Every structure is written in C-alpha cells, then in structure tokens.
Amino acid sequence: MNRTAVIDRKTTETHITIRLDLDGRGEQTIATGMPFLDHMLAQVARHGHFDLSVEATGDLAVDFHHTVEDLGIALGEAVSQALGDKAGIVRYGAARVPMDDALASVVVDLSGRPFLVFQAPQLKGGRVGDFDLDLVREFFQGLTNHLRANLHVQVEYGQNLHHMAEAIFKALGRALDRATGLDPRLSGVVPSTKGSLA
Ligand SMILES: [Mn+2]
C-alpha cells in the first residue's frame, strides 16, 4: 500500500510543493527560504521516518508569517492525503523529546477534529537568527486545521530557544510516526467506534 502525497499549493502569497511518503526512511530535501525552518522540518522527516521534499517560495520580504502558516497548512494536507481513510492506523501518538536543557512533548490524535493546544510561552517574542519564534505556533495552527487533528504541544522547560523549538519539531516527528503507523492487529479497520475518522 502506497501512503504518499503530492501537494502543490499556490496563492498570491506563497507557492508550496510537498512530496511525502509516510513509510519512508527519513530522507529530506527542504528549501523554504528560511534555513531555520528547513532545519526544523528536517527533524520532522528524520524522526518521523518520512521521506519529505518541501519547496516553498513566498513573500518573505513582507514577513515570514504567510509562508510559515502555509507550510503548516500544506504539510497538514500532505499527511491527510497520504493517510486516506485512515484504515488500520494507530491514530494516537505521544512523544517527549529532550534536547540538552530543553524538554518538549507533542501528543496527537488523528481524530478528524481540529483542535490545537500550544503551551510554549518560553518562545513568545523570541528569535533564532531572523526567525520569529511566535511563528512556530502559526505553523502548528495551520497543521492542526488541515490535518484535522487534535494536537497538544508543550515545552516543559528549557533555557535555549533553538533547543526548545527543535525539541518540539522532533517530538512532532516521533508522535506523528506513531500515530500514522499501521497496527496489524486492526487488519485495516478504522480505529474509531464511530467507524470513521473523516
Ligand atoms: Mn539545531
């Protein structure tokens, strides 16, 4: 079974192309025009064992905001498309990932009901190079809405902003790897007593 997606999303503000294989080996080619975000998306692919290629051009000269939000949207659409009707998936995933001084957790339910809880006040107003860390939340909001998932993101503690952000994206990869994984005991049944996760 092929669990892949190709997304080509074009607006007046951004143009994003994503190729995704949920059952990959963590190989990535990522070029968003924002090297820090490239580094973060590479963590999702690596630790989610996804093959992921992302190309984005956007109105970065205005602000990184549109491109970051649209990347969240496009990645959500890609994962959603690759999952199809979600038959046989684990559905839930949780990961706590340390990075030196920082500890972050991501818990996901691929429920079909978008809801984001984002508790990372440490990032507020922070920057890594030219990347505004308030945009991490915008990325996750776009992802949540278009993956139609329940996502809980928390930075438990940390000192270094780069480490806290990176721990979040690594945890996202691990949690998504688990949630999108196939459970052979389900033999293709959708894991909901309603019979649907659409
Ligand atoms: Mn790093």
Short mmCIF file of C-alpha atoms and ligand atoms in Angstrom, two decimals:
data_model
loop_
_atom_site.label_atom_id
_atom_site.label_comp_id
_atom_site.label_asym_id
_atom_site.label_seq_id
_atom_site.Cartn_x
_atom_site.Cartn_y
_atom_site.Cartn_z
CA MET A 1 0.00 0.00 0.00
CA ASN A 2 1.31 3.37 -1.07
CA ARG A 3 0.94 6.06 1.58
CA THR A 4 2.21 9.04 -0.34
CA ALA A 5 1.02 12.52 -1.24
CA VAL A 6 1.91 15.31 -3.60
CA ILE A 7 0.70 18.80 -2.75
CA ASP A 8 1.04 21.82 -5.00
CA ARG A 9 -0.44 24.82 -3.22
CA LYS A 10 -0.31 28.24 -4.83
CA THR A 11 -1.74 31.52 -3.56
CA THR A 12 -0.88 35.13 -4.31
CA GLU A 13 1.44 34.98 -1.28
CA THR A 14 3.14 31.59 -1.48
CA HIS A 15 3.81 28.61 -3.70
CA ILE A 16 4.49 25.36 -1.91
CA THR A 17 5.24 21.91 -3.28
CA ILE A 18 5.41 18.92 -0.96
CA ARG A 19 6.13 15.27 -1.67
CA LEU A 20 5.61 12.91 1.25
CA ASP A 21 5.98 9.19 1.85
CA LEU A 22 4.77 8.21 5.32
CA ASP A 23 6.65 4.92 5.10
CA GLY A 24 10.00 6.39 4.20
CA ARG A 25 13.44 6.39 5.72
CA GLY A 26 13.68 9.96 6.95
CA GLU A 27 15.19 11.36 3.79
CA GLN A 28 14.58 15.04 3.22
CA THR A 29 15.14 17.83 0.73
CA ILE A 30 13.79 21.03 2.19
CA ALA A 31 14.09 24.55 0.82
CA THR A 32 11.68 27.10 2.28
CA GLY A 33 13.87 30.18 2.02
CA MET A 34 14.10 30.11 5.84
CA PRO A 35 17.10 27.99 6.85
CA PHE A 36 15.95 27.65 10.47
CA LEU A 37 12.57 26.28 9.37
CA ASP A 38 14.34 23.95 6.90
CA HIS A 39 16.28 22.63 9.89
CA MET A 40 13.04 22.16 11.87
CA LEU A 41 11.16 20.38 9.04
CA ALA A 42 14.16 18.13 8.54
CA GLN A 43 13.68 16.99 12.15
CA VAL A 44 10.05 16.04 11.45
CA ALA A 45 11.10 13.91 8.48
CA ARG A 46 14.09 12.35 10.21
CA HIS A 47 12.34 11.48 13.45
CA GLY A 48 9.04 10.63 11.77
CA HIS A 49 10.81 8.32 9.29
CA PHE A 50 9.04 10.19 6.50
CA ASP A 51 10.57 10.88 3.10
CA LEU A 52 9.81 14.55 2.66
CA SER A 53 10.58 17.07 0.00
CA VAL A 54 9.42 20.64 0.50
CA GLU A 55 9.92 23.59 -1.82
CA ALA A 56 8.46 26.95 -0.94
CA THR A 57 8.64 30.41 -2.36
CA GLY A 58 6.77 33.17 -0.60
CA ASP A 59 6.57 36.82 0.22
CA LEU A 60 9.37 36.56 2.77
CA ALA A 61 10.26 40.19 2.15
CA VAL A 62 6.87 41.16 3.64
CA ASP A 63 7.16 38.80 6.61
CA PHE A 64 7.84 35.09 7.15
CA HIS A 65 4.30 34.77 8.51
CA HIS A 66 2.41 33.77 5.34
CA THR A 67 4.96 31.21 4.25
CA VAL A 68 5.26 29.57 7.67
CA GLU A 69 1.49 29.33 8.11
CA ASP A 70 1.04 27.99 4.57
CA LEU A 71 3.77 25.41 5.14
CA GLY A 72 1.81 24.14 8.15
CA ILE A 73 -1.33 24.02 6.03
CA ALA A 74 0.40 22.21 3.15
CA LEU A 75 2.09 19.67 5.43
CA GLY A 76 -1.28 19.00 7.09
CA GLU A 77 -2.85 18.45 3.68
CA ALA A 78 0.00 16.14 2.67
CA VAL A 79 -0.23 13.93 5.75
CA SER A 80 -4.02 13.87 5.49
CA GLN A 81 -3.92 12.90 1.79
CA ALA A 82 -1.29 10.19 2.42
CA LEU A 83 -3.43 8.71 5.23
CA GLY A 84 -6.52 8.35 3.02
CA ASP A 85 -9.41 6.90 5.07
CA LYS A 86 -7.03 6.16 7.99
CA ALA A 87 -7.85 2.46 7.93
CA GLY A 88 -5.51 0.45 10.15
CA ILE A 89 -3.62 3.38 11.66
CA VAL A 90 -2.64 3.64 15.32
CA ARG A 91 -4.36 7.07 15.46
CA TYR A 92 -2.77 8.33 18.72
CA GLY A 93 0.86 9.25 19.21
CA ALA A 94 2.79 10.86 22.03
CA ALA A 95 6.43 11.80 22.31
CA ARG A 96 8.56 13.61 24.87
CA VAL A 97 11.87 14.65 23.44
CA PRO A 98 14.79 16.27 25.24
CA MET A 99 17.38 18.46 23.65
CA ASP A 100 20.10 19.25 26.15
CA ASP A 101 18.46 21.75 28.54
CA ALA A 102 15.02 21.60 26.87
CA LEU A 103 12.17 19.11 27.12
CA ALA A 104 9.14 19.19 24.81
CA SER A 105 6.14 16.97 24.33
CA VAL A 106 3.71 16.51 21.47
CA VAL A 107 0.56 14.41 21.77
CA VAL A 108 -1.58 13.81 18.69
CA ASP A 109 -4.95 12.27 17.90
CA LEU A 110 -5.66 11.96 14.17
CA SER A 111 -9.32 12.35 15.04
CA GLY A 112 -10.64 14.40 12.13
CA ARG A 113 -11.45 17.18 14.65
CA PRO A 114 -9.01 20.11 14.54
CA PHE A 115 -8.00 21.40 17.96
CA LEU A 116 -4.63 22.83 18.98
CA VAL A 117 -3.34 23.30 22.50
CA PHE A 118 0.01 25.10 22.35
CA GLN A 119 1.80 25.76 25.62
CA ALA A 120 5.22 27.21 24.91
CA PRO A 121 5.28 30.66 26.50
CA GLN A 122 9.08 30.43 26.54
CA LEU A 123 9.09 31.06 22.76
CA LYS A 124 6.99 34.23 22.92
CA GLY A 125 8.83 37.17 21.39
CA GLY A 126 11.94 35.04 20.87
CA ARG A 127 14.06 34.85 17.75
CA VAL A 128 16.59 32.42 16.34
CA GLY A 129 18.60 34.36 13.79
CA ASP A 130 16.00 36.08 11.60
CA PHE A 131 13.25 33.59 12.53
CA ASP A 132 10.49 34.87 14.81
CA LEU A 133 9.57 32.01 17.16
CA ASP A 134 5.96 33.20 17.52
CA LEU A 135 5.60 31.67 14.05
CA VAL A 136 6.05 28.17 15.46
CA ARG A 137 2.53 28.43 16.82
CA GLU A 138 1.25 29.67 13.43
CA PHE A 139 2.83 26.62 11.78
CA PHE A 140 1.13 24.30 14.25
CA GLN A 141 -2.24 26.05 13.83
CA GLY A 142 -2.11 25.56 10.06
CA LEU A 143 -1.01 21.96 10.51
CA THR A 144 -3.77 21.24 13.03
CA ASN A 145 -6.51 22.74 10.88
CA HIS A 146 -5.56 20.93 7.69
CA LEU A 147 -4.50 17.62 9.19
CA ARG A 148 -7.76 17.87 11.15
CA ALA A 149 -6.02 16.56 14.22
CA ASN A 150 -6.02 17.21 17.92
CA LEU A 151 -2.50 18.37 18.80
CA HIS A 152 -1.13 19.19 22.23
CA VAL A 153 2.27 20.85 22.21
CA GLN A 154 4.17 21.73 25.36
CA VAL A 155 7.63 22.97 26.20
CA GLU A 156 8.04 21.70 29.72
CA TYR A 157 11.21 23.68 30.35
CA GLY A 158 14.38 24.87 28.72
CA GLN A 159 16.95 27.63 28.53
CA ASN A 160 17.98 27.82 24.89
CA LEU A 161 15.37 28.90 22.33
CA HIS A 162 16.88 26.89 19.48
CA HIS A 163 16.81 23.76 21.65
CA MET A 164 13.22 24.31 22.78
CA ALA A 165 11.97 24.79 19.21
CA GLU A 166 13.95 21.85 17.91
CA ALA A 167 12.67 19.56 20.68
CA ILE A 168 9.09 20.47 19.63
CA PHE A 169 9.69 19.52 15.98
CA LYS A 170 11.49 16.31 16.90
CA ALA A 171 8.61 15.38 19.19
CA LEU A 172 6.17 16.16 16.36
CA GLY A 173 8.05 13.72 14.11
CA ARG A 174 8.04 10.97 16.73
CA ALA A 175 4.38 11.46 17.66
CA LEU A 176 3.28 11.51 14.02
CA ASP A 177 5.37 8.44 13.24
CA ARG A 178 3.48 6.54 15.91
CA ALA A 179 0.01 7.92 15.13
CA THR A 180 0.28 7.40 11.36
CA GLY A 181 1.80 3.94 11.77
CA LEU A 182 -0.19 0.85 10.85
CA ASP A 183 -1.31 -1.54 13.58
CA PRO A 184 -1.50 -5.03 12.04
CA ARG A 185 -4.00 -6.14 14.72
CA LEU A 186 -6.57 -3.77 13.21
CA SER A 187 -6.36 -5.54 9.82
CA GLY A 188 -7.42 -2.38 8.04
CA VAL A 189 -10.24 -1.34 10.38
CA VAL A 190 -10.62 2.39 11.10
CA PRO A 191 -9.78 2.80 14.83
CA SER A 192 -12.98 4.53 15.96
CA THR A 193 -16.16 3.14 17.48
CA LYS A 194 -17.92 5.52 15.07
CA GLY A 195 -16.28 3.66 12.19
CA SER A 196 -14.91 6.90 10.72
CA LEU A 197 -12.14 9.42 11.39
CA ALA A 198 -13.08 11.64 8.46
MN MN B 1 19.67 22.57 15.79
#
